[in-house]
Structures are given as structure tokens and as C-alpha cells.
PDB file of C-alpha atoms and ligand atoms in Angstrom:
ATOM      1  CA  UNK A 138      31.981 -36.450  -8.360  1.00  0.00           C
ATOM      2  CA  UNK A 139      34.448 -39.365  -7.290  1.00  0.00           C
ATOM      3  CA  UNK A 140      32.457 -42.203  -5.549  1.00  0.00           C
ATOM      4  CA  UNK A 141      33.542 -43.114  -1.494  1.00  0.00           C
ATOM      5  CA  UNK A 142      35.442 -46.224  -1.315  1.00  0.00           C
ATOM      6  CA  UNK A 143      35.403 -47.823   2.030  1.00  0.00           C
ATOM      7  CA  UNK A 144      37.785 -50.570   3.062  1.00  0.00           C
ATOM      8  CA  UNK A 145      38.131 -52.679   5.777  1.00  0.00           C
ATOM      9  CA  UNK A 146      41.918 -54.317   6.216  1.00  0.00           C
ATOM     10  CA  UNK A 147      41.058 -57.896   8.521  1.00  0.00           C
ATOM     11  CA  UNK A 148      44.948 -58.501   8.210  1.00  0.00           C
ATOM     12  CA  UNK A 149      45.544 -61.563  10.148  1.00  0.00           C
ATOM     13  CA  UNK A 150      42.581 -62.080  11.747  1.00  0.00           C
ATOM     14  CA  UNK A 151      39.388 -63.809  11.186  1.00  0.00           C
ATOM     15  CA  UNK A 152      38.999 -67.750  10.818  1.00  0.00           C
ATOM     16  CA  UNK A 153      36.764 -68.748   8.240  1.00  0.00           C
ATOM     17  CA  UNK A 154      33.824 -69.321  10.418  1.00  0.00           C
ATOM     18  CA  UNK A 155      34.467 -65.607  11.508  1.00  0.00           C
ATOM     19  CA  UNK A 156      34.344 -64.403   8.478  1.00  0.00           C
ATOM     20  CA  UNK A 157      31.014 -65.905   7.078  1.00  0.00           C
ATOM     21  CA  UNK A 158      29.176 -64.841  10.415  1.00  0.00           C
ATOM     22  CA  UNK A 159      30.632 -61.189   9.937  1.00  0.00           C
ATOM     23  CA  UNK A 160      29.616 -60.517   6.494  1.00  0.00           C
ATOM     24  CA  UNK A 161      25.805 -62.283   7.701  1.00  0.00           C
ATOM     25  CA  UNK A 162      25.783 -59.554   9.761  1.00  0.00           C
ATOM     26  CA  UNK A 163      27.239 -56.740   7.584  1.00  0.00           C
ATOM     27  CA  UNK A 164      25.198 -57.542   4.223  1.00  0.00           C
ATOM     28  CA  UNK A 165      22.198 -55.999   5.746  1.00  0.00           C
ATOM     29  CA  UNK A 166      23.528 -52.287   7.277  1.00  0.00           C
ATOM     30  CA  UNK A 167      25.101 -51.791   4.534  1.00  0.00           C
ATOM     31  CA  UNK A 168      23.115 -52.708   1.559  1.00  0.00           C
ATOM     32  CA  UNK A 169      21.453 -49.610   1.357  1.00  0.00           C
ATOM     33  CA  UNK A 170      24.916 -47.483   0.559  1.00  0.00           C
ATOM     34  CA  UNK A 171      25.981 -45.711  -2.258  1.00  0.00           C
ATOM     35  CA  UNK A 172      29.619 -45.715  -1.313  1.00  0.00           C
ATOM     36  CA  UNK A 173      31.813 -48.854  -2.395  1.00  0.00           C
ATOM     37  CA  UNK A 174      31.869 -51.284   0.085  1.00  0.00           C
ATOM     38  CA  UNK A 175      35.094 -53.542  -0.142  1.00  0.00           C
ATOM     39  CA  UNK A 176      36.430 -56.241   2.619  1.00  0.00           C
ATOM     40  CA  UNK A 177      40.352 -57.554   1.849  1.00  0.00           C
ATOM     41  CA  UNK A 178      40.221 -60.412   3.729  1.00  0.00           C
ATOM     42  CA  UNK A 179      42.850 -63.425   4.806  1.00  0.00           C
ATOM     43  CA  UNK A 180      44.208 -65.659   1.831  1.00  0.00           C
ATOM     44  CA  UNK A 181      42.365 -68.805   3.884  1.00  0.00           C
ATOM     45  CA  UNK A 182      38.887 -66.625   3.966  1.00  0.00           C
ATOM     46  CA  UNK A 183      39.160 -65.830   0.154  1.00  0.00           C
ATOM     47  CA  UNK A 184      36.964 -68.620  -0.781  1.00  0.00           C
ATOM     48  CA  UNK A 185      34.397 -68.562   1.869  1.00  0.00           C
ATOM     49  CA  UNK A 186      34.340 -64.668   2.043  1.00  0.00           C
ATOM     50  CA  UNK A 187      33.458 -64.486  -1.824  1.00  0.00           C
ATOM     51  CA  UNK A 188      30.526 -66.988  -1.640  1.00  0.00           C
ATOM     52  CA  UNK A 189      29.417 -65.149   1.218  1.00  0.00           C
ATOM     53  CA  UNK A 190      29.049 -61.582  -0.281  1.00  0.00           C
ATOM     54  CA  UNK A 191      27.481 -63.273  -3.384  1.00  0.00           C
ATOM     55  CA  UNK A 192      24.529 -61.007  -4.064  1.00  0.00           C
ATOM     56  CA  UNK A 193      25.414 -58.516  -1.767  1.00  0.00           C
ATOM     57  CA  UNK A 194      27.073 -55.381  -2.758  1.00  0.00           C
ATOM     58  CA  UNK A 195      30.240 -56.118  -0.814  1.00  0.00           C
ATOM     59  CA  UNK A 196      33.571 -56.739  -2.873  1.00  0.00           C
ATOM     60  CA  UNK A 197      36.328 -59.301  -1.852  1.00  0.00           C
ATOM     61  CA  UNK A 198      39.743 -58.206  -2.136  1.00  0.00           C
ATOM     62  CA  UNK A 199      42.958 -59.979  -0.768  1.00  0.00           C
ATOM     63  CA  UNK A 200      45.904 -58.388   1.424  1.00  0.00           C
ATOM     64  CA  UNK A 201      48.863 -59.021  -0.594  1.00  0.00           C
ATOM     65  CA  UNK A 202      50.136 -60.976  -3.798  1.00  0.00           C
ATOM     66  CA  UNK A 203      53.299 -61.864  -5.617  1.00  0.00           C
ATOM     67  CA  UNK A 204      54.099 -60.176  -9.235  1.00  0.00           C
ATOM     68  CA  UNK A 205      55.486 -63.403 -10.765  1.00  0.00           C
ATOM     69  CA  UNK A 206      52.495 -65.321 -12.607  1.00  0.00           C
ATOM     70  CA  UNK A 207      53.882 -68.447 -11.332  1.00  0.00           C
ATOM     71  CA  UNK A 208      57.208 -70.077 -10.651  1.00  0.00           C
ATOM     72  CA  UNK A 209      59.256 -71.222  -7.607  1.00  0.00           C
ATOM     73  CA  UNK A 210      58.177 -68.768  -4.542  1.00  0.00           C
ATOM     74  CA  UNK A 211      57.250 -71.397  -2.112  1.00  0.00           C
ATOM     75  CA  UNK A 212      54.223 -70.073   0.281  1.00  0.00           C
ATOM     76  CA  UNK A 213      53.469 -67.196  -2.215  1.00  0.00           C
ATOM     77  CA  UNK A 214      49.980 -66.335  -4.073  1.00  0.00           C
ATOM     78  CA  UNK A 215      50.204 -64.790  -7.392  1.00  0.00           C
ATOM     79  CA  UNK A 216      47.654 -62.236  -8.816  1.00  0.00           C
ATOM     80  CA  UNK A 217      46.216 -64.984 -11.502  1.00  0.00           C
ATOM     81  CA  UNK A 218      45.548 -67.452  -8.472  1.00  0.00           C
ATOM     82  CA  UNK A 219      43.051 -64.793  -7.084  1.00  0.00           C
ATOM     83  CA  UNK A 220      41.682 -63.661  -9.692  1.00  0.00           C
ATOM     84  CA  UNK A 221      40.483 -67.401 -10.832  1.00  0.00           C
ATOM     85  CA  UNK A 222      38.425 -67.614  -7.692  1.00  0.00           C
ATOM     86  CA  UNK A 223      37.235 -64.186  -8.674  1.00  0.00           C
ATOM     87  CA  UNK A 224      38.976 -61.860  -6.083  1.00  0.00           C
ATOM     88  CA  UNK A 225      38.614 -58.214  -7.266  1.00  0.00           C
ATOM     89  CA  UNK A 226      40.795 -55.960  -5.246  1.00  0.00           C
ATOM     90  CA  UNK A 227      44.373 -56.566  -3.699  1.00  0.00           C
ATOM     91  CA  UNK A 228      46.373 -54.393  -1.137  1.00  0.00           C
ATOM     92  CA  UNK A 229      49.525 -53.662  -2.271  1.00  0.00           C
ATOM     93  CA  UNK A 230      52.762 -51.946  -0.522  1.00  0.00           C
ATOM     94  CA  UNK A 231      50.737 -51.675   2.844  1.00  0.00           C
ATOM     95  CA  UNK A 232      53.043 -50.066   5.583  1.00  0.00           C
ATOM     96  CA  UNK A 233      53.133 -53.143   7.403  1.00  0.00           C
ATOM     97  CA  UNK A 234      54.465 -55.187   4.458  1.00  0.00           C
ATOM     98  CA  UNK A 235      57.529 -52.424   3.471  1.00  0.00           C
ATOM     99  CA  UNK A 236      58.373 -52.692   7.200  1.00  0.00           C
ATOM    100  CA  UNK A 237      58.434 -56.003   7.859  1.00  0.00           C
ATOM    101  CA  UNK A 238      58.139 -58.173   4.573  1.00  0.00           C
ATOM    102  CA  UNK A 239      61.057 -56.414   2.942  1.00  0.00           C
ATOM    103  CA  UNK A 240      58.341 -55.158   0.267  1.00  0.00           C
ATOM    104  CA  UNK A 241      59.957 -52.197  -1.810  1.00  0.00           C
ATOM    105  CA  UNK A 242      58.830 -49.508  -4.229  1.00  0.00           C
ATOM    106  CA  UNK A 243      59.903 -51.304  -6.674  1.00  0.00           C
ATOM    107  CA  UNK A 244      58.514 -54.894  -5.548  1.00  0.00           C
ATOM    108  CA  UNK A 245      54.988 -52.359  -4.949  1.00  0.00           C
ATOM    109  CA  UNK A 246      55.258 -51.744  -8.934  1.00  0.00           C
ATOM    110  CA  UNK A 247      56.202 -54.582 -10.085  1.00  0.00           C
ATOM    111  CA  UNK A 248      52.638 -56.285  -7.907  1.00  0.00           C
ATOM    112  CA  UNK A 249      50.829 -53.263  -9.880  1.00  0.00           C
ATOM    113  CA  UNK A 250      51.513 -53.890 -13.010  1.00  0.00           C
ATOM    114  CA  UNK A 251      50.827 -57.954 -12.287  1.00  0.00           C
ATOM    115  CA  UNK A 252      47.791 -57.342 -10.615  1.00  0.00           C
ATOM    116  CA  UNK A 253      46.082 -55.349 -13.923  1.00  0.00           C
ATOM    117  CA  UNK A 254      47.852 -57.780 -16.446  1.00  0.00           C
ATOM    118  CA  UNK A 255      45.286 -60.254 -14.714  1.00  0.00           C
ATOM    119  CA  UNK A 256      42.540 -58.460 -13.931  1.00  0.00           C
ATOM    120  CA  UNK A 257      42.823 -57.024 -10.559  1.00  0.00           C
ATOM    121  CA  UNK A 258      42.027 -53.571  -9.123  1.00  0.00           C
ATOM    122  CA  UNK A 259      44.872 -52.566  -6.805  1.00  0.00           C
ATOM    123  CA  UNK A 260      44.950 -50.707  -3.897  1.00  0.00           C
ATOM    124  CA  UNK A 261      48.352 -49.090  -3.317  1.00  0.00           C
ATOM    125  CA  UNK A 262      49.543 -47.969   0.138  1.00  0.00           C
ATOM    126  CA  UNK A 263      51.451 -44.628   1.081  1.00  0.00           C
ATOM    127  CA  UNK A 264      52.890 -42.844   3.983  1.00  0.00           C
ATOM    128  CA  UNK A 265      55.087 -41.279   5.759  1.00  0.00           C
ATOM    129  CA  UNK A 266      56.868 -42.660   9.381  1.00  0.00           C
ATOM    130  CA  UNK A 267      56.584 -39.729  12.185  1.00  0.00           C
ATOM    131  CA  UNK A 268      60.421 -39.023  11.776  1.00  0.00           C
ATOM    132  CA  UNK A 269      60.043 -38.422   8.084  1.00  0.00           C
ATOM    133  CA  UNK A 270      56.614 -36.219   8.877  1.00  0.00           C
ATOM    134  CA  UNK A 271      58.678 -34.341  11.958  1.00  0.00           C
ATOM    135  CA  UNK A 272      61.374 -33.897   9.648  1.00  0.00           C
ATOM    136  CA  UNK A 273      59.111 -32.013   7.212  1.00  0.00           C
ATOM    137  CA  UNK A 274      59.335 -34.759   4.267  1.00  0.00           C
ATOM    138  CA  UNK A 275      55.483 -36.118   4.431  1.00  0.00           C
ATOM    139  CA  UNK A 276      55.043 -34.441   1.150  1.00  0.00           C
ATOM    140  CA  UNK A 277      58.555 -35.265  -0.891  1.00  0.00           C
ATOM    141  CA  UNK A 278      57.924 -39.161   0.393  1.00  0.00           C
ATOM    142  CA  UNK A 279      54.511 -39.738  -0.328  1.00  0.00           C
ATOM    143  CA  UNK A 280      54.787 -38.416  -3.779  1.00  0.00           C
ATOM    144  CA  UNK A 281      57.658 -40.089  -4.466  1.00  0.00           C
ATOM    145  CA  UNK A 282      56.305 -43.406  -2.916  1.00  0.00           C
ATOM    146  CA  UNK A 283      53.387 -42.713  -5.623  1.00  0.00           C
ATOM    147  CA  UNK A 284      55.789 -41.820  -8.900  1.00  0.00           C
ATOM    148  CA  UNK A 285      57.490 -45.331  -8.308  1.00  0.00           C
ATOM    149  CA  UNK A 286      54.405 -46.826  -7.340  1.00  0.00           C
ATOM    150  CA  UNK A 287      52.599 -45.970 -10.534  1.00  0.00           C
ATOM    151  CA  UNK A 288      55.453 -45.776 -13.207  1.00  0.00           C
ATOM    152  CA  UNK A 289      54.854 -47.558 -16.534  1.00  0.00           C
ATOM    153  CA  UNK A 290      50.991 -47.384 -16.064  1.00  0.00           C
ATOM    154  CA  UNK A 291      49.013 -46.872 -18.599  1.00  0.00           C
ATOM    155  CA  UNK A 292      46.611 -43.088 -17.817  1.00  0.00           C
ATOM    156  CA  UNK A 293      43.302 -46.195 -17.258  1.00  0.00           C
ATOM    157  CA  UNK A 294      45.757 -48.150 -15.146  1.00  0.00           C
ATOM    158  CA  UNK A 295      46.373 -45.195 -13.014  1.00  0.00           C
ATOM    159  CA  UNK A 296      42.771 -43.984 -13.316  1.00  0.00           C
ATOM    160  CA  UNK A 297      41.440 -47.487 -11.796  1.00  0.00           C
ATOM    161  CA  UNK A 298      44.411 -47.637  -9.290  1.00  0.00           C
ATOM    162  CA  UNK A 299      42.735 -47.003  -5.947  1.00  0.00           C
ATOM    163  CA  UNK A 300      45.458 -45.362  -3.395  1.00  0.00           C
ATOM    164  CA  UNK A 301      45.292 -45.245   0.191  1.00  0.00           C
ATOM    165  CA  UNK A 302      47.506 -42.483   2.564  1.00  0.00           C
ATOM    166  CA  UNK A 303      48.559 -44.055   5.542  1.00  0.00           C
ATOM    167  CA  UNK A 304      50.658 -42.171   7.927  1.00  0.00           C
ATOM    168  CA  UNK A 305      52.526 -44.700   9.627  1.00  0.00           C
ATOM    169  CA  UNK A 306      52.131 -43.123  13.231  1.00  0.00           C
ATOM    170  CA  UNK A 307      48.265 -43.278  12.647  1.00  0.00           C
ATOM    171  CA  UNK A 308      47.656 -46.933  12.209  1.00  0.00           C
ATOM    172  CA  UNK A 309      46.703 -48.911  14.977  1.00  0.00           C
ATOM    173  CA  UNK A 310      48.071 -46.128  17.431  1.00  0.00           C
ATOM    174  CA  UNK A 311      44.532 -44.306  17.638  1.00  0.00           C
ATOM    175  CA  UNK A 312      46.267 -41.178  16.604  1.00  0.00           C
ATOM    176  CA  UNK A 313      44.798 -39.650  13.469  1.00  0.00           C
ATOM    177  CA  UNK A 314      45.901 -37.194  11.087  1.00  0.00           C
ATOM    178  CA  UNK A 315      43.444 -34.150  11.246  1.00  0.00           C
ATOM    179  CA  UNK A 316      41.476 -34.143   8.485  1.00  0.00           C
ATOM    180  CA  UNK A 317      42.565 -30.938   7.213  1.00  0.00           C
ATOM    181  CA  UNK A 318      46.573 -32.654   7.340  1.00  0.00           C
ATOM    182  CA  UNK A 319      44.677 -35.553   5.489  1.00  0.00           C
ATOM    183  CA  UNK A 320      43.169 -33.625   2.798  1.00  0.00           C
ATOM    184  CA  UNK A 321      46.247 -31.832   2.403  1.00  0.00           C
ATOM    185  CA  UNK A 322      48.370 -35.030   1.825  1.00  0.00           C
ATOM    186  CA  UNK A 323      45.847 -36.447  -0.291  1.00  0.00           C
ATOM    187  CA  UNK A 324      45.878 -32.825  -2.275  1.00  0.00           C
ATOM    188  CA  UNK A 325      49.895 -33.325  -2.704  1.00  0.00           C
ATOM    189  CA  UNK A 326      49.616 -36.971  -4.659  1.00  0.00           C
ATOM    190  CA  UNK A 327      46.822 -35.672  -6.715  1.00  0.00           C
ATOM    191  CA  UNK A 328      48.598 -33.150  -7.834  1.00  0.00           C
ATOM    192  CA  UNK A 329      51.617 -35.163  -8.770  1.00  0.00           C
ATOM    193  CA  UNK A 330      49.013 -37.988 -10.640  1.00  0.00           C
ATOM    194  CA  UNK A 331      47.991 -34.526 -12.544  1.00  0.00           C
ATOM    195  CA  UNK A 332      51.767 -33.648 -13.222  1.00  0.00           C
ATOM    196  CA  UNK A 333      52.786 -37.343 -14.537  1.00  0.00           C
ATOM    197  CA  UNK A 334      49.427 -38.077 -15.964  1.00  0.00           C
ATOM    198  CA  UNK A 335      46.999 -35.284 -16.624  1.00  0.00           C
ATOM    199  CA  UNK A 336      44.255 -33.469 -14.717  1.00  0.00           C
ATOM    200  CA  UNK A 337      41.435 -36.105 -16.240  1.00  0.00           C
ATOM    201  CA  UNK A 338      43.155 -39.054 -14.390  1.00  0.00           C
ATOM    202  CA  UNK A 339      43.978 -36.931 -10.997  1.00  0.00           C
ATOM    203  CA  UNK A 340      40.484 -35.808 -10.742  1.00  0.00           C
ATOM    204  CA  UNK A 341      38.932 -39.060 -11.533  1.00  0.00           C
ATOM    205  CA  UNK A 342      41.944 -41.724  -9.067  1.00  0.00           C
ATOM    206  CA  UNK A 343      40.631 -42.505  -5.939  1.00  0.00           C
ATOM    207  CA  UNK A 344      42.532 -41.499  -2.960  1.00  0.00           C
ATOM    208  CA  UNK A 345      41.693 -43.283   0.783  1.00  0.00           C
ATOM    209  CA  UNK A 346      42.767 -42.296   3.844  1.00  0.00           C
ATOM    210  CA  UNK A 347      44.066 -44.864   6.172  1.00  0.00           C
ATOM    211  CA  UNK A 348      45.433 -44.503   9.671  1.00  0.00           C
ATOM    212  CA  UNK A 349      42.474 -45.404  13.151  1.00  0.00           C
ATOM    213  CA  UNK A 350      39.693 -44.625  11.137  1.00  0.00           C
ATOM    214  CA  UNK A 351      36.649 -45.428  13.242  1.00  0.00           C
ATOM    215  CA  UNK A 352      33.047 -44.245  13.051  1.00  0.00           C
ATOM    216  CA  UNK A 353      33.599 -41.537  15.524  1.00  0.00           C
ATOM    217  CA  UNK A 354      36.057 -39.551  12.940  1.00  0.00           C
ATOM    218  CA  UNK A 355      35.123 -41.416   9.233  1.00  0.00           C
ATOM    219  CA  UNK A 356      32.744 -38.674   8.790  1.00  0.00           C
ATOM    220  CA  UNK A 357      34.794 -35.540   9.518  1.00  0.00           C
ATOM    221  CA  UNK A 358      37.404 -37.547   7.434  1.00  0.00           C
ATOM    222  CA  UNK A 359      35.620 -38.357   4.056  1.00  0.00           C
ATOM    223  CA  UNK A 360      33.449 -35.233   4.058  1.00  0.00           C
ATOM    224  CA  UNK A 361      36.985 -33.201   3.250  1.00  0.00           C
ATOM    225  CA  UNK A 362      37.301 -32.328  -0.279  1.00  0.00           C
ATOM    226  CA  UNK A 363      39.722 -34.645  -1.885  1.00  0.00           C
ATOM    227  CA  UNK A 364      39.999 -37.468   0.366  1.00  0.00           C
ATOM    228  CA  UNK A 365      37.820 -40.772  -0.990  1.00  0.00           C
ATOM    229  CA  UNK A 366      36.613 -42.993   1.752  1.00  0.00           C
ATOM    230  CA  UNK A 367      39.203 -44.976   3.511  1.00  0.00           C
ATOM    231  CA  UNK A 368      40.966 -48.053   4.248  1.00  0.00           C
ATOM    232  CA  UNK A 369      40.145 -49.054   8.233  1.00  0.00           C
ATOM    233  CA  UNK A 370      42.278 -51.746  10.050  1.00  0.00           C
ATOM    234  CA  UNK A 371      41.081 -52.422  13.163  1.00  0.00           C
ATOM    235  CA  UNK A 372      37.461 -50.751  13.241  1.00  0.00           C
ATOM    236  CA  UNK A 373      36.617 -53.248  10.223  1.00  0.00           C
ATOM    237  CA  UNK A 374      36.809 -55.942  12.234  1.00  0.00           C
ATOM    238  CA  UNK A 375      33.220 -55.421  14.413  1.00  0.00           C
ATOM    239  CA  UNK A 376      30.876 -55.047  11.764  1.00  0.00           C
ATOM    240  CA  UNK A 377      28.487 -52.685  13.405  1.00  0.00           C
ATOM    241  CA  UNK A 378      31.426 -50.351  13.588  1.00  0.00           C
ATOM    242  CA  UNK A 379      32.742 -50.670   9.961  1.00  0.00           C
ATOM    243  CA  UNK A 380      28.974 -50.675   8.732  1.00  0.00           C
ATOM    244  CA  UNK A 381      28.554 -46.671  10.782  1.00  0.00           C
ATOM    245  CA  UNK A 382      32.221 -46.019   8.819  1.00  0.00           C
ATOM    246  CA  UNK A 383      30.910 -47.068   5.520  1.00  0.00           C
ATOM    247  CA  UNK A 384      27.043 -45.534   5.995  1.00  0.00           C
ATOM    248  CA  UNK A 385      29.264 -42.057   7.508  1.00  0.00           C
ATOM    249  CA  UNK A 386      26.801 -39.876   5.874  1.00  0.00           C
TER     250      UNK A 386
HETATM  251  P1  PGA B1357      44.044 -49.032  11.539  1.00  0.00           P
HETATM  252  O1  PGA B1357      44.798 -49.711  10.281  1.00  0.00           O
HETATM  253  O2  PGA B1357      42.703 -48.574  11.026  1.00  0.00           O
HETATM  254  O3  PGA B1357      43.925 -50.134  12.554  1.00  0.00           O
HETATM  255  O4  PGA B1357      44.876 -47.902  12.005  1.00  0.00           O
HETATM  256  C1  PGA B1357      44.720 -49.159   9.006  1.00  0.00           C
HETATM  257  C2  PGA B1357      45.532 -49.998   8.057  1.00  0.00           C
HETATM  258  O5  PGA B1357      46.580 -50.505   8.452  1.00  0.00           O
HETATM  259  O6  PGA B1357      45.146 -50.174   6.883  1.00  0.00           O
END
């Protein structure tokens, strides 16, 4: 049985302050979970967030990263620079990034690859835009998104490669997909991980869904067969909410 991940997505929100009062008040509903609990916070809340969580189960991840080590990219944070103040996860190739940060497949693989040479666990984004669903692509675009995403990984690369489905026209809109399109979706990239990589490594890759998650629908959501927990925007920013998302059961 794959473990639930559950991830909450601040993007840019949350001052410092904010942040330590939010995990105060999360620590405690949710220490009692099984399911991964994982917050990717602001680059300036890194630091505070980590010490924070320290003896608590929840995990620190950041919200984007460049793939060069180091080097002349003036305002950018490389995946070595995270991981020495012992950041664990990173969001990479989130919708909102392709769309308006000029962030590409290949740019997504390139950050993959970095982010394992220096001991990160990525968390790759996929979906499709509602033209590209209307237009009856959802499947030939997220799969694709995923084959670029993941090419040149090693089978444990791809195995500890956490991916989150995001239908563009489900986040922040409060429209989600039903959780049977979800599953569905989330059935289609498994099934190409099993084609490129084996059935061992599709059974065993995490797969989120992402897209106005809240507590109403997180448990119809992650009860469906394949999908793995998910990755929640703006319901991880109260934490009474994200804490009923990531305690679902
Ligand atoms: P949302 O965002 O939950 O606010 O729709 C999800 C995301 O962008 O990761």
C-alpha cells in the first residue's frame, strides 16, 4: 500500500511570524497521522519554518529552485542552498511557474535531476489547461508533461519522485475534477511510469492530486484508488482546514 502524502502550497503568502504561529497550531492536529505531512513554504520562511517543525512530524519543502549548482542567476536559489539548511522537498514545474515564469519541460527536468544530485525529494507538477481538457488532450499532455519530466531518471529517482496532477481550471477556481476524472488521470501517468519504467516503480511513485482541495472533498478525493494525497493551495493556508485535509480519514 502507497502511503498519503499531503501538501500544503503557501505560495506567496505567509511572513515569517505567520508561519511559526501556523505550524504552533498545526503540530498538534496533526501529530497523530499516518499520512505524510509536508508544508512548501516561502524561500524567506525556510529557516524559521524548519526550526519550527523540529520534532514534529511535519516536513519543510520549498516552492521552486534553479538547476544550476551555482553561478550568475541573480535572485535565484539553487537546490544545494536548500538542502544545506536541510529543506527536504521542492515543487517543481507548478502550473503557475510554466505560465508565468517561462518554466519549461525541459527547465522542469533539468530542476529534477538537480534537485536528487543534492539530495532533494521533488515534487513535479502536471496538468492540463481547460482548452486542452475540452479538446480531449488531458491524457496525451499529462503523460507527455511526465515522459519529459522524468527522462534520464534513474527507476529510484522516479520511484522517490512525488507527482502532483493539477488541472489548471481547478486551482484556485473552486472547481474540482470529480474524483472519478482524478483517479482516471492519475491511472493514465501511472501507466506510462509502468511503460518507461516498470510496474515495480508505477505501483510504488506517488501520485497527488492538486486543484481546490479542501476538507469538504480531500476525503472523497484520496479514498479513490490510485490517487495519493494531494497538494492544497489555498486550504493550506488556515491550519484547522489543512489539518481536517491531512487527518481526511
Ligand atoms: P488550490 O491550489 O488548492 O488553491 O487550488 C493548488 C495548487 O496550486 O497547488
Amino acid at each position: 500500500m502507497r502511503r498519503k502524502v499531503i501538501a500544503g502550497n503557501w505560495k506567496m503568502n505567509m511572513l515569517p511570524n505567520e508561519a511559526i504561529e501556523y505550524i504552533d497550531k498545526l503540530a498538534p492536529l496533526v501529530k497523530d497521522t499516518k499520512n505524510e505531512v509536508i508544508l512548501c513554504v516561502p524561500y524567506t520562511d525556510l529557516f524559521y519554518a524548519l526550526l519550527t517543525a523540529q520534532n514534529t512530524n511535519i516536513k519543510i519543502g520549498a516552492q521552486n529552485m534553479h538547476f544550476a549548482e551555482k553561478g550568475a542567476y541573480t535572485g535565484e536559489v539553487s537546490a544545494k542552498m536548500l538542502k544545506s539548511i536541510n529543506v527536504e522537498y521542492v515543487i517543481i514545474g507548478h502550473s503557475e511557474r510554466r505560465q508565468y515564469f517561462n518554466e519549461t519541460d525541459e527547465t522542469v527536468n533539468k530542476k529534477i535531476k538537480s534537485a536528487f544530485e543534492n539530495g532533494l525529494k521533488p515534487i513535479v507538477c502536471v496538468g492540463e489547461t481547460l482548452e486542452e481538457r475540452e479538446s480531449g488532450k488531458t491524457e496525451s499532455i499529462i503523460t507527455k508533461q511526465t515522459e519529459l519530466a522524468l527522462d534520464g531518471l534513474t527507476n529510484e529517482q522516479v520511484e522517490n519522485t512525488i507527482i502532483a496532477y493539477e488541472p489548471i481550471w481547478a486551482i484556485g477556481t473552486g472547481k474540482t475534477a470529480t474524483s472519478e476524472d482524478a483517479n482516471n488521470s492519475i491511472k493514465a501517468i501511472r501507466n506510462k511510469i509502468e511503460k518507461l519504467y516498470g510496474k515495480d516503480v508505477a505501483e510504488k511513485v506517488i501520485i497527488q492530486y492538486g486543484g481546490s482541495v479542501k476538507s469538504k472533498n480531500a476525503k472523497e478525493l484520496f479514498s479513490m484508488s490510485d490517487i495519493d494525497g494531494g497538494l492544497v493551495g489555498g486550504a493550506s493556508l488556515d491550519p484547522e482546514e489543512f489539518s481536517k485535509i491531512v487527518n481526511f480519514e
